[in-house]
Coordinates of N, CA, C and O in Angstrom, one line a residue:
X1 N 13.5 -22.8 21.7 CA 14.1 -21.6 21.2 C 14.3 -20.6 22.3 O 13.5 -20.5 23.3
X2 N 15.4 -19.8 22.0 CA 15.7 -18.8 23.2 C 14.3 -17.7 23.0 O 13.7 -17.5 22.0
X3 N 14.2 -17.1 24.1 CA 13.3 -15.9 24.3 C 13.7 -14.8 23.2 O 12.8 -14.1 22.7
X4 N 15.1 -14.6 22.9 CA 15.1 -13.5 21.5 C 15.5 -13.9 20.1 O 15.4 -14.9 19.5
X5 N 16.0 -13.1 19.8 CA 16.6 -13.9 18.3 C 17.6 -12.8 17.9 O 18.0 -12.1 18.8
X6 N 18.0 -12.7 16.7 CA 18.8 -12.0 16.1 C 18.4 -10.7 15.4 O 17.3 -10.3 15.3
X7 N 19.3 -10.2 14.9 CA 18.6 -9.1 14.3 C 18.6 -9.7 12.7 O 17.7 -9.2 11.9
X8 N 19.2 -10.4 12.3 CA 19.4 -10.9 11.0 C 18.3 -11.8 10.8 O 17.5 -11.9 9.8
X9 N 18.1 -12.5 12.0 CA 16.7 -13.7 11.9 C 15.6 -12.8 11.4 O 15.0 -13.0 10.4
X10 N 15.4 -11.6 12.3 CA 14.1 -10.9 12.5 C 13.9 -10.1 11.0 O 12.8 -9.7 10.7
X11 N 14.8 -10.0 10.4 CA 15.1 -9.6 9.1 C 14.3 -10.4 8.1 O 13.4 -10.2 7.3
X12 N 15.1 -11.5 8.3 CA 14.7 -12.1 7.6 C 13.7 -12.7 7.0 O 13.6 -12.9 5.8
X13 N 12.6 -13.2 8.6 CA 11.6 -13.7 8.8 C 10.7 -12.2 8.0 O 9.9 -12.7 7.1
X14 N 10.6 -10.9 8.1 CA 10.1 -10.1 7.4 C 10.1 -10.0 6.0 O 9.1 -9.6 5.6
X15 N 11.1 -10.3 5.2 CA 11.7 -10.4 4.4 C 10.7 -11.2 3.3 O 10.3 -10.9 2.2
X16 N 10.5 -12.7 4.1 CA 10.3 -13.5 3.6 C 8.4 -13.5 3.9 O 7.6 -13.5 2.9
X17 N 8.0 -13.3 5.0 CA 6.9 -12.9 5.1 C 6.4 -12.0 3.7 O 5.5 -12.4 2.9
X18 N 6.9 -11.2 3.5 CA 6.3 -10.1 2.1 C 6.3 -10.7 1.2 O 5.5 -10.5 0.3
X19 N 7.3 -11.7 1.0 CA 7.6 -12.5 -0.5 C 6.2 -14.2 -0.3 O 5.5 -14.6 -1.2
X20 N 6.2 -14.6 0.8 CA 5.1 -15.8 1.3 C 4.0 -15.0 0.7 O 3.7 -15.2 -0.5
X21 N 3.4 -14.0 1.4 CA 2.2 -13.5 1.1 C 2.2 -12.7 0.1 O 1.6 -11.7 0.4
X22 N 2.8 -12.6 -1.2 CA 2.4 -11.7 -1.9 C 2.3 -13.3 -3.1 O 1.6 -13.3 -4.1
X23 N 2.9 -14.0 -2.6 CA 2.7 -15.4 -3.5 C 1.4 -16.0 -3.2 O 0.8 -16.5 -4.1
X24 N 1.1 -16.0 -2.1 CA 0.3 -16.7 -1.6 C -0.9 -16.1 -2.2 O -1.5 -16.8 -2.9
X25 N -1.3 -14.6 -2.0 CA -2.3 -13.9 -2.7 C -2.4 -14.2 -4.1 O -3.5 -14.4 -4.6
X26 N -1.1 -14.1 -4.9 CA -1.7 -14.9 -6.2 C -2.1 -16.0 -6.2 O -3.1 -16.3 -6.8
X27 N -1.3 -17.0 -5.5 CA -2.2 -18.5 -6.0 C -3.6 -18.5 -5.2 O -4.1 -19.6 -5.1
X28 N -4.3 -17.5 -4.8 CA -5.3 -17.5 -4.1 C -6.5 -17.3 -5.6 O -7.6 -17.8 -6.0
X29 N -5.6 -16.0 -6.1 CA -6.8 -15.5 -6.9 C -6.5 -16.4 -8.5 O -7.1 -16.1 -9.5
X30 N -5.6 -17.2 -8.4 CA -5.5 -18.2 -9.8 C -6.6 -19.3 -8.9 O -7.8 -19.3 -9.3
X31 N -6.4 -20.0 -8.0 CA -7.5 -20.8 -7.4 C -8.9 -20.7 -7.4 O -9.8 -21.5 -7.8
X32 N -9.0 -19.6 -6.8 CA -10.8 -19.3 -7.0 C -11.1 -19.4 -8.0 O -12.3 -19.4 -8.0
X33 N -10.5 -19.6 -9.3 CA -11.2 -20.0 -10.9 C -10.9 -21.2 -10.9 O -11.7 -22.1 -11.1
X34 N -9.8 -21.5 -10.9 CA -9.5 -23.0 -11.3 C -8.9 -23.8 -10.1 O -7.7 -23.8 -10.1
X35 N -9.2 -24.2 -9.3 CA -8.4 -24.9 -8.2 C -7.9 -26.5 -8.4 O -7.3 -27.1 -7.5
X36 N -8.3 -27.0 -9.7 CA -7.5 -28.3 -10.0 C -6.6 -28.0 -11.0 O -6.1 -29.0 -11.5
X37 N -6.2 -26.9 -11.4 CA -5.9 -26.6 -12.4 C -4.3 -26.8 -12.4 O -4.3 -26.5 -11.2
X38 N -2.9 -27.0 -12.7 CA -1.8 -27.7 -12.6 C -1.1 -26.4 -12.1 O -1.6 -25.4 -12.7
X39 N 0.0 -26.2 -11.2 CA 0.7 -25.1 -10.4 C 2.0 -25.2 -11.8 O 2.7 -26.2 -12.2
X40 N 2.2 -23.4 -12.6 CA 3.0 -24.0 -13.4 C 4.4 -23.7 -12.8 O 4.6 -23.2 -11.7
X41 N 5.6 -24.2 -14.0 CA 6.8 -23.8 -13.3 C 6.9 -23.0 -12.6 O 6.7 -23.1 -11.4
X42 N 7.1 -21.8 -13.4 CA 8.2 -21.0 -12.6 C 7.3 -20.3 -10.9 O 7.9 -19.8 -10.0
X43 N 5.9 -20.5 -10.8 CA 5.4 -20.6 -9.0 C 5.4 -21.8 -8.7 O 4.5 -22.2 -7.9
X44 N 6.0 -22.6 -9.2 CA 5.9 -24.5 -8.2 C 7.7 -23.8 -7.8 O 8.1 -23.3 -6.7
X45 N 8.4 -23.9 -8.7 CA 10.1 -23.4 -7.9 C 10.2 -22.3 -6.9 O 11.0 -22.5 -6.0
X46 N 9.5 -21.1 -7.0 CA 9.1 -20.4 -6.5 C 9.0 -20.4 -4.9 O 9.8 -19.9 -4.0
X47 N 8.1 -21.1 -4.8 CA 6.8 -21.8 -3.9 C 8.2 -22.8 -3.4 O 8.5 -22.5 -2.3
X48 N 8.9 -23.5 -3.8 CA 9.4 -24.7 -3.1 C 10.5 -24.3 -2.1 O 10.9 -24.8 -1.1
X49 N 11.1 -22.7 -3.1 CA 12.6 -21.7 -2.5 C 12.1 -21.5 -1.2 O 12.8 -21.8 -0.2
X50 N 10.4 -21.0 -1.0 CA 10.1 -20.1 0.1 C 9.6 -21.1 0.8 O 9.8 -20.8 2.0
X51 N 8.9 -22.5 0.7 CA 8.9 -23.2 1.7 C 9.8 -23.6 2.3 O 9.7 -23.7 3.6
X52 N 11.1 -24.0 1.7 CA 12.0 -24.3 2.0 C 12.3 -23.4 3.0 O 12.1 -23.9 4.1
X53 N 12.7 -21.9 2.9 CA 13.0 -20.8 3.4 C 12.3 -20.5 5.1 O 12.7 -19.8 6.0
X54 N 10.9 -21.5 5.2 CA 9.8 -21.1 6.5 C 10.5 -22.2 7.3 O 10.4 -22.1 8.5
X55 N 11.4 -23.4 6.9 CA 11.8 -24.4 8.1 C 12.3 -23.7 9.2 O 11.7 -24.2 10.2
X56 N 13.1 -22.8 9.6 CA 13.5 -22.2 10.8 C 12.8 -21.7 11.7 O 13.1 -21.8 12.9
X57 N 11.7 -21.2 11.1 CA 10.4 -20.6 11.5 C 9.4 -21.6 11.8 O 8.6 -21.1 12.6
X58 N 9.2 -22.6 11.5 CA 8.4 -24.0 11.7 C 8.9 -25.0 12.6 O 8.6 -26.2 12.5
X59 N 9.8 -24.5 13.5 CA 10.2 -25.3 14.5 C 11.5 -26.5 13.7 O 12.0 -27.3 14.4
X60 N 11.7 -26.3 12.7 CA 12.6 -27.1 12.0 C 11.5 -28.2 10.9 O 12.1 -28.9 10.1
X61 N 10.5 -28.2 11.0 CA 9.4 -28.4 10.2 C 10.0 -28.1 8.8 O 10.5 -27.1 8.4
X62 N 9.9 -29.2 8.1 CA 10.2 -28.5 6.4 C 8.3 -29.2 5.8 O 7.7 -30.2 6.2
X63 N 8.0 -28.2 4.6 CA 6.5 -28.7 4.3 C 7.4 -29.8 3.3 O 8.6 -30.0 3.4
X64 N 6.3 -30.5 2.3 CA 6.9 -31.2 1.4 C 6.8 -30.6 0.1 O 6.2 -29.6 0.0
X65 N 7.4 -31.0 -1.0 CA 7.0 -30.4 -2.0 C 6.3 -29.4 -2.2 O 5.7 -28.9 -1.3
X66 N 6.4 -29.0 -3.4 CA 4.6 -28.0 -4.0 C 4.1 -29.1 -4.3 O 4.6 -30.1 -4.7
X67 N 2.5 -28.9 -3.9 CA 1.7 -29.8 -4.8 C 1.1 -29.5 -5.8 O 0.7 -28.3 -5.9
X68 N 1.0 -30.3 -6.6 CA 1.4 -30.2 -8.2 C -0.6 -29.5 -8.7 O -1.0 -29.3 -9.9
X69 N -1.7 -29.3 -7.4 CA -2.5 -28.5 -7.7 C -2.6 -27.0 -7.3 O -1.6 -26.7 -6.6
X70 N -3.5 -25.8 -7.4 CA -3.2 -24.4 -7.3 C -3.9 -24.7 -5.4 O -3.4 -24.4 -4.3
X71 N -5.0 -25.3 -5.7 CA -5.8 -25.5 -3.9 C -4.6 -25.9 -3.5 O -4.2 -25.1 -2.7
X72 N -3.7 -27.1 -3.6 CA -2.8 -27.5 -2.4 C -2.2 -26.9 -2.1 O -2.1 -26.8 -0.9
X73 N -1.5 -26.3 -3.1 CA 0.0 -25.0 -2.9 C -0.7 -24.0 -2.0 O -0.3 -23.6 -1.0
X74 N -1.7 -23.7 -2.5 CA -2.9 -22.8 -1.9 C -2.2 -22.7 -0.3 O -1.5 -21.9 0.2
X75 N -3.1 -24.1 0.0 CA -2.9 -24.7 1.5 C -1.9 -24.9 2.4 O -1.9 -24.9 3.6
X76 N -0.8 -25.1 1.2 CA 0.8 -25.4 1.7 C 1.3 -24.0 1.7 O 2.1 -24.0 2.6
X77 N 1.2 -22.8 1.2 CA 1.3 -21.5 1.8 C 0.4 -20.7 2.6 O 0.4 -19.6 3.0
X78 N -0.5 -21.7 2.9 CA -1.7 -20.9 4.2 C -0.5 -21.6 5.0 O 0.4 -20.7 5.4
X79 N -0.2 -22.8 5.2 CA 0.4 -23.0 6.7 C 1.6 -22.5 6.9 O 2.0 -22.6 8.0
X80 N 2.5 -21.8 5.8 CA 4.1 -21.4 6.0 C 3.4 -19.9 6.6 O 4.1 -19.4 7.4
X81 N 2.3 -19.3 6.4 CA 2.2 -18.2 6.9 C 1.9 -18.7 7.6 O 2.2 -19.8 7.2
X82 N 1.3 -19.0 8.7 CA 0.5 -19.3 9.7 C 1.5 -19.6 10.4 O 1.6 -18.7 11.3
X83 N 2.9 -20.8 10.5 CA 4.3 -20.7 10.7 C 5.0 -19.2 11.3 O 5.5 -19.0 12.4
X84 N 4.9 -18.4 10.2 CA 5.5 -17.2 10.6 C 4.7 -16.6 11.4 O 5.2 -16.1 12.4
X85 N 3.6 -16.5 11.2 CA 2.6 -15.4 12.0 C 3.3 -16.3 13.1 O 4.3 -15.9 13.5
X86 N 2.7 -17.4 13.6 CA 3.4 -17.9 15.0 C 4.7 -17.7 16.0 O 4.8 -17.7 17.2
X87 N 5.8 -17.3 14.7 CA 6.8 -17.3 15.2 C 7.1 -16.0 15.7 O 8.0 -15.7 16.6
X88 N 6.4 -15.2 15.1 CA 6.2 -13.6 15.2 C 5.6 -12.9 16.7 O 5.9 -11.9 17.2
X89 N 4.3 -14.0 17.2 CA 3.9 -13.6 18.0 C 4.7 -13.9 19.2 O 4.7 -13.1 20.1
X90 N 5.5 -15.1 19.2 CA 6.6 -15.5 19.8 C 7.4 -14.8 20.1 O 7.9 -14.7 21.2
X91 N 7.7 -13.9 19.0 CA 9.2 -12.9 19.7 C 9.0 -11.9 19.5 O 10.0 -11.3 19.2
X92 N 8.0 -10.9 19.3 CA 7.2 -9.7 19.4 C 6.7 -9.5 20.6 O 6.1 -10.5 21.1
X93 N 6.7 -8.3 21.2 CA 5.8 -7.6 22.0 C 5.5 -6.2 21.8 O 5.3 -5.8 20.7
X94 N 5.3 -5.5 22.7 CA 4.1 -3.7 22.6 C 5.5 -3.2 23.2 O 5.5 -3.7 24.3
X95 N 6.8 -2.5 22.9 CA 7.0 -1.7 23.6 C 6.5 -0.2 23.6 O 6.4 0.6 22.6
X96 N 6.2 -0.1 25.2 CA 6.0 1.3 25.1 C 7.1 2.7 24.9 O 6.6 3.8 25.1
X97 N 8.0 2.6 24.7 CA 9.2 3.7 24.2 C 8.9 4.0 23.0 O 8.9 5.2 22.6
X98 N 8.6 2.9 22.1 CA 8.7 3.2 20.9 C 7.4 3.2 20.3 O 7.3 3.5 19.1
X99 N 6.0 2.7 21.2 CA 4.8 2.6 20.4 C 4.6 2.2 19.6 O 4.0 2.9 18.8
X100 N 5.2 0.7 19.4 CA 4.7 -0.3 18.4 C 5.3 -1.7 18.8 O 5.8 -2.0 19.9
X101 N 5.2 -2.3 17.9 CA 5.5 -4.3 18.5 C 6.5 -4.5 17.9 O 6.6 -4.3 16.7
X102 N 7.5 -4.9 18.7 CA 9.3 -4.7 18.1 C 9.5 -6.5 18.7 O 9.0 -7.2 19.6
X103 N 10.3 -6.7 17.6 CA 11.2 -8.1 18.1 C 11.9 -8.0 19.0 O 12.9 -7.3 18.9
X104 N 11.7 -8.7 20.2 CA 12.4 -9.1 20.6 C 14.4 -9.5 20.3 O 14.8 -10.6 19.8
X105 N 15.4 -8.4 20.5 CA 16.5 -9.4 20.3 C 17.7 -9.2 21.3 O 17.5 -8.6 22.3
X106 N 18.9 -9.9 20.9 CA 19.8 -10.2 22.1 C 20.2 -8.7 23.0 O 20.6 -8.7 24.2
X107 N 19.9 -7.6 22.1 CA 20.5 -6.8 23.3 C 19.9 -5.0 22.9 O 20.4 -4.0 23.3
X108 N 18.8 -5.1 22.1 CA 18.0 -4.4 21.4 C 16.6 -4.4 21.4 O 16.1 -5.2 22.2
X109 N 15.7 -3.5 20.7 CA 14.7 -4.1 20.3 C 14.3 -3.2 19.1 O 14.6 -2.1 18.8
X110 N 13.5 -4.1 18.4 CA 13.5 -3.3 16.3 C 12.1 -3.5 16.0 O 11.7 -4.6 15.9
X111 N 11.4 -2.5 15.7 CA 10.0 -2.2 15.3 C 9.8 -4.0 14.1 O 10.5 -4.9 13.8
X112 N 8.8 -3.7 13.9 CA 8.4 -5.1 13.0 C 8.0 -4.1 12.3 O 7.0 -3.5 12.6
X113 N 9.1 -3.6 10.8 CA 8.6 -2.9 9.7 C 7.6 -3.4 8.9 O 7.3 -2.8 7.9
X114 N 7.2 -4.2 9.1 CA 6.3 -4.8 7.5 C 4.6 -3.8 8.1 O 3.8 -3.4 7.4
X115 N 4.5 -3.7 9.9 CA 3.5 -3.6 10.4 C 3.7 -1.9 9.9 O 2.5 -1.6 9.5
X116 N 4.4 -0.9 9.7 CA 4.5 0.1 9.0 C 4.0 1.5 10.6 O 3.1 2.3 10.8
X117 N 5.5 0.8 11.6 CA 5.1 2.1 12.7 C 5.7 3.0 12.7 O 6.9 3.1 12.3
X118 N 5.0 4.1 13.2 CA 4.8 5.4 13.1 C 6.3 5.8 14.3 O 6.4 5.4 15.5
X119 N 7.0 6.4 13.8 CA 8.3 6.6 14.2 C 7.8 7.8 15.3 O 6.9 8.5 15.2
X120 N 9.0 7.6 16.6 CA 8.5 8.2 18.0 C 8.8 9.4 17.8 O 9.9 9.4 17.2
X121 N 8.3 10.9 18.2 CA 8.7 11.9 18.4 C 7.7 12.5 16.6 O 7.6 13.6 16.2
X122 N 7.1 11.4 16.1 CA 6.3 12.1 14.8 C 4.7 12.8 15.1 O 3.8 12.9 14.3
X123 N 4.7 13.1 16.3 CA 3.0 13.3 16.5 C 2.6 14.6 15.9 O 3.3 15.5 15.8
X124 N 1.5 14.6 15.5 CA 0.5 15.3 14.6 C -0.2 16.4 15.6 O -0.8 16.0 16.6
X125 N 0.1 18.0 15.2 CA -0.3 19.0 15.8 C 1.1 19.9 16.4 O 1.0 21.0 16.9
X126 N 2.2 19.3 16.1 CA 3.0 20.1 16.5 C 2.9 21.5 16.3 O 1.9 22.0 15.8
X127 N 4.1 22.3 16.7 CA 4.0 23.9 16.2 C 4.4 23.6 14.6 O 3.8 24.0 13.6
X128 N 5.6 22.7 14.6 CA 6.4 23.4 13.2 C 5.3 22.4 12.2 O 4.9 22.7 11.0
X129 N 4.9 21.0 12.9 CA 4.0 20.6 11.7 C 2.5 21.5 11.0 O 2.0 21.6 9.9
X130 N 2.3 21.9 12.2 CA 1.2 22.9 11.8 C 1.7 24.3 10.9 O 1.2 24.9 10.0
X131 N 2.9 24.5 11.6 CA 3.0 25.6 11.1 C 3.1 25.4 9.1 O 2.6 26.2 8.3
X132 N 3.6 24.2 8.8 CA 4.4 23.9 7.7 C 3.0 23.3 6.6 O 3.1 23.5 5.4
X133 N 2.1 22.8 6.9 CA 0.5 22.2 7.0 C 0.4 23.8 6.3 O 0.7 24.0 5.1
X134 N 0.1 24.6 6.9 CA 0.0 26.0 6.8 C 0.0 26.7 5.6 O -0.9 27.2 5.0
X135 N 1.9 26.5 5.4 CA 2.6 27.0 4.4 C 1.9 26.1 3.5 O 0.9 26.5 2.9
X136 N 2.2 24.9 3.2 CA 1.5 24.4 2.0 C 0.2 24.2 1.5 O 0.1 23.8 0.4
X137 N -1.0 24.5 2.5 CA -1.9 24.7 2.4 C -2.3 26.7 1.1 O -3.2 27.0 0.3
X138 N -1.1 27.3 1.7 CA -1.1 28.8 1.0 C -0.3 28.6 -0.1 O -0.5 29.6 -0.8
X139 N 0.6 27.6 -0.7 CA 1.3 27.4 -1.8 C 0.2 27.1 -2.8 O -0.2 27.8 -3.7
X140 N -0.3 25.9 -2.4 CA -1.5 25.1 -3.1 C -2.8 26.0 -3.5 O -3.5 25.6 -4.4
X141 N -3.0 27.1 -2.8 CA -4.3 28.0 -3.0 C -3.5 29.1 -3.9 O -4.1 30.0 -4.5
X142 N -1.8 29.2 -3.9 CA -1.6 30.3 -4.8 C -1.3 29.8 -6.3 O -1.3 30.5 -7.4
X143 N -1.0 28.2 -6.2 CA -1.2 28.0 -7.7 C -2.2 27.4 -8.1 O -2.4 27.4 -9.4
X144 N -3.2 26.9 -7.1 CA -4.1 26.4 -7.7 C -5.9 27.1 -7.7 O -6.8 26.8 -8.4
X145 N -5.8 28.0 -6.8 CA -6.5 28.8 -6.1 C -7.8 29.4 -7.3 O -7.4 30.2 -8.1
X146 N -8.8 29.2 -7.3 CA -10.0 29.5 -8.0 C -10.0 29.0 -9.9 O -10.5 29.6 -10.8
X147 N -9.3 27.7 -9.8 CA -9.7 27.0 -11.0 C -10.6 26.1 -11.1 O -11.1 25.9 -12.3
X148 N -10.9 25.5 -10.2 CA -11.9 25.0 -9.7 C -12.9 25.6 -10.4 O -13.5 25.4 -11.5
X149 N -12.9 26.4 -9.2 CA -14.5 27.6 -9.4 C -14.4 28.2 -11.0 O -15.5 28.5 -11.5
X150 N -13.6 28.4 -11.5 CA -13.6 29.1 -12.6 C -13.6 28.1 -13.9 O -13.7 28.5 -15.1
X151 N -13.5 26.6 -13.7 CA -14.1 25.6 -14.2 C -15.4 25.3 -14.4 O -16.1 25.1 -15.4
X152 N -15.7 25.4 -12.8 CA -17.1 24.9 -12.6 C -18.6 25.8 -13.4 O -19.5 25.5 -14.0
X153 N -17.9 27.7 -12.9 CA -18.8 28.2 -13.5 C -19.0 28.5 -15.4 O -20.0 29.0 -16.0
X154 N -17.7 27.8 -16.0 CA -17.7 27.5 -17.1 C -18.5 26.7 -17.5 O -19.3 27.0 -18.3
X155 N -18.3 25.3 -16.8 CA -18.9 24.4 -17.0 C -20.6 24.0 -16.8 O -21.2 23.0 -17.2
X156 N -21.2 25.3 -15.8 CA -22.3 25.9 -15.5 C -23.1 26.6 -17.2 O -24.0 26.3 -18.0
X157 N -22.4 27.2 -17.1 CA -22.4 28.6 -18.4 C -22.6 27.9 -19.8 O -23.3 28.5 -20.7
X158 N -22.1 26.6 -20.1 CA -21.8 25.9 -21.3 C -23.0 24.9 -21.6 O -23.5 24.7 -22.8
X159 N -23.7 24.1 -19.9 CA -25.1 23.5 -20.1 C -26.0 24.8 -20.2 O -26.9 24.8 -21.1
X160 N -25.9 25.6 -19.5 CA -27.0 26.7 -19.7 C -27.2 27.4 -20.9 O -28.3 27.9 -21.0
X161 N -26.2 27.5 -21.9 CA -26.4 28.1 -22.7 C -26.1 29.9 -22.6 O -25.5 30.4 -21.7
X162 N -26.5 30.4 -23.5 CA -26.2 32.0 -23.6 C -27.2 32.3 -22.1 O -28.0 31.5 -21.6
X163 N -26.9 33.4 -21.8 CA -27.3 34.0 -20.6 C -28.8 34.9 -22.1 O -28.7 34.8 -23.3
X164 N -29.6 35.4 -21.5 CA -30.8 35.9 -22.4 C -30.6 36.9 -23.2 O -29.7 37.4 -22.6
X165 N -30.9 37.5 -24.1 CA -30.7 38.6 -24.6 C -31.6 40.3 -23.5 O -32.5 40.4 -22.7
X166 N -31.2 40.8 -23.8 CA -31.3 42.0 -22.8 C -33.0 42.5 -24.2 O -33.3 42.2 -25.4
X167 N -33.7 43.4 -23.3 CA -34.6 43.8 -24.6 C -34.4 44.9 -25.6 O -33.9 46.0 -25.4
X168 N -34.7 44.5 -26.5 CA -34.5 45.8 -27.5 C -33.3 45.6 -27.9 O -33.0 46.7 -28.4
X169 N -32.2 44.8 -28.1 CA -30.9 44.3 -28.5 C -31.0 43.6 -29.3 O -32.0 42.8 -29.3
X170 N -29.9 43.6 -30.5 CA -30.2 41.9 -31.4 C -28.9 41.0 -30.7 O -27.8 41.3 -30.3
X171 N -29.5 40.0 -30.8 CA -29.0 38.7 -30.5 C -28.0 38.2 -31.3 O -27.4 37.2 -31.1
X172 N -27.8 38.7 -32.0 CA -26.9 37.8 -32.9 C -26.0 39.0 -33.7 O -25.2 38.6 -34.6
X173 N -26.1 40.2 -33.3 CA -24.8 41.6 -33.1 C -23.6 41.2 -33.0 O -23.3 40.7 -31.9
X174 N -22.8 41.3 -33.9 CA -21.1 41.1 -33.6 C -21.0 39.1 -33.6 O -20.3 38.4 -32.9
X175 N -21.9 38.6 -34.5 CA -22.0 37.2 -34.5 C -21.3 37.0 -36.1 O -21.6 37.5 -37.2
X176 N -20.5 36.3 -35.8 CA -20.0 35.5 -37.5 C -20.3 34.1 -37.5 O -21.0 33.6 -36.6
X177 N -19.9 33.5 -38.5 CA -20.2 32.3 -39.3 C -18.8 31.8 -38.6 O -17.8 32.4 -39.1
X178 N -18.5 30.4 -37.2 CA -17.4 30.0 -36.9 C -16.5 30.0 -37.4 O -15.6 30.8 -37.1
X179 N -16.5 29.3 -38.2 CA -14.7 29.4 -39.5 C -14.5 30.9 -40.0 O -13.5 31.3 -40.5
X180 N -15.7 32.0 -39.8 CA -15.2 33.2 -40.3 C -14.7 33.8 -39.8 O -14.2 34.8 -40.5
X181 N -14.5 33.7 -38.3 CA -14.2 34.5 -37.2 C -12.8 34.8 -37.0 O -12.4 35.9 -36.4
X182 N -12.0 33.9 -37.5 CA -10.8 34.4 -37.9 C -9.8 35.0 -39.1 O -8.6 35.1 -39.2
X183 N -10.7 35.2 -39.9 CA -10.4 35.6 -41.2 C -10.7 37.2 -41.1 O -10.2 37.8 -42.0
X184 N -11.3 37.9 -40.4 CA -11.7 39.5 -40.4 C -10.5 40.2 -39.8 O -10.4 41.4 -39.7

């Protein structure tokens, strides 16, 4: 294989990576309970599109079938990722321009989105990010600003009970019968 690839390859290989491993994770956690247990339709067709899908990426390698248990299929999508991961380290590298591991391609180079990098020129501390940090920090304290506290000392007040009666006062002054309290 050449040193780069395409931008459509590199697409795709991501593409399909998200869809491998998000399959693969389920037949992982249907396995750990039952691992003889029969792979049913609709992940054995599944499983067969996306193996199919890793031969470019496996050197021209096609796997065989699904196998018709959850451990094999298991196994037979450990190695299509393993495939890709390989093929990845293959035409990825660090560039430093962009501060992160970009594909390799014919006359470019394109972040590996699935790794989720941090776009160049976004660093943390700026003026306007601070400044903006700021502002919403003072939005958030003007709508939400001492409910909290005016919860908590509710919620203080409510296990505690009445605060004591003062001396020489009655306690129970300007007290009604609940349900009467709105009828006066």
């Amino acid at each position: 294989m050449p040193a780069t690839l395409s931008q459509a390859l590199a697409e795709r290989h991501e593409a399909l990576w998200l869809k491998l491993s998000a399959l693969h994770k389920d037949v992982a956690a249907l396995a750990a309970r039952r691992p003889t247990a029969p792979v049913s339709e609709p992940i054995r067709i599944t499983a067969e599109a996306l193996l199919s899908d890793c031969a470019p990426f496996g050197g021209g390698n096609r796997l065989p079938v699904a196998a018709p248990e959850l451990a094999g299929l298991l196994v037979q999508l450990g190695q299509a990722l393993a495939w890709l991961e390989h093929f990845e380290t293959r035409f990825t590298l660090w560039d430093p321009a962009q501060k992160c591991r970009c594909w390799r391609l014919e006359k470019s180079r394109l972040p590996v989105m699935r790794l989720h990098p941090q776009p160049v020129g976004a660093e943390m501390g700026t003026k306007v990010t601070d400044e903006m940090r700021q502002r919403v920090f003072k939005r958030m304290e003007q709508l939400y600003g001492g409910q909290y506290e005016q919860g908590f000392a509710a919620g203080r007040a409510a296990r505690q009970g009445r605060p004591p009666a003062e001396p020489g006062s009655n306690p129970m002054a300007g007290e009604t019968y609940p349900r009467l309290r709105n009828l006066t």
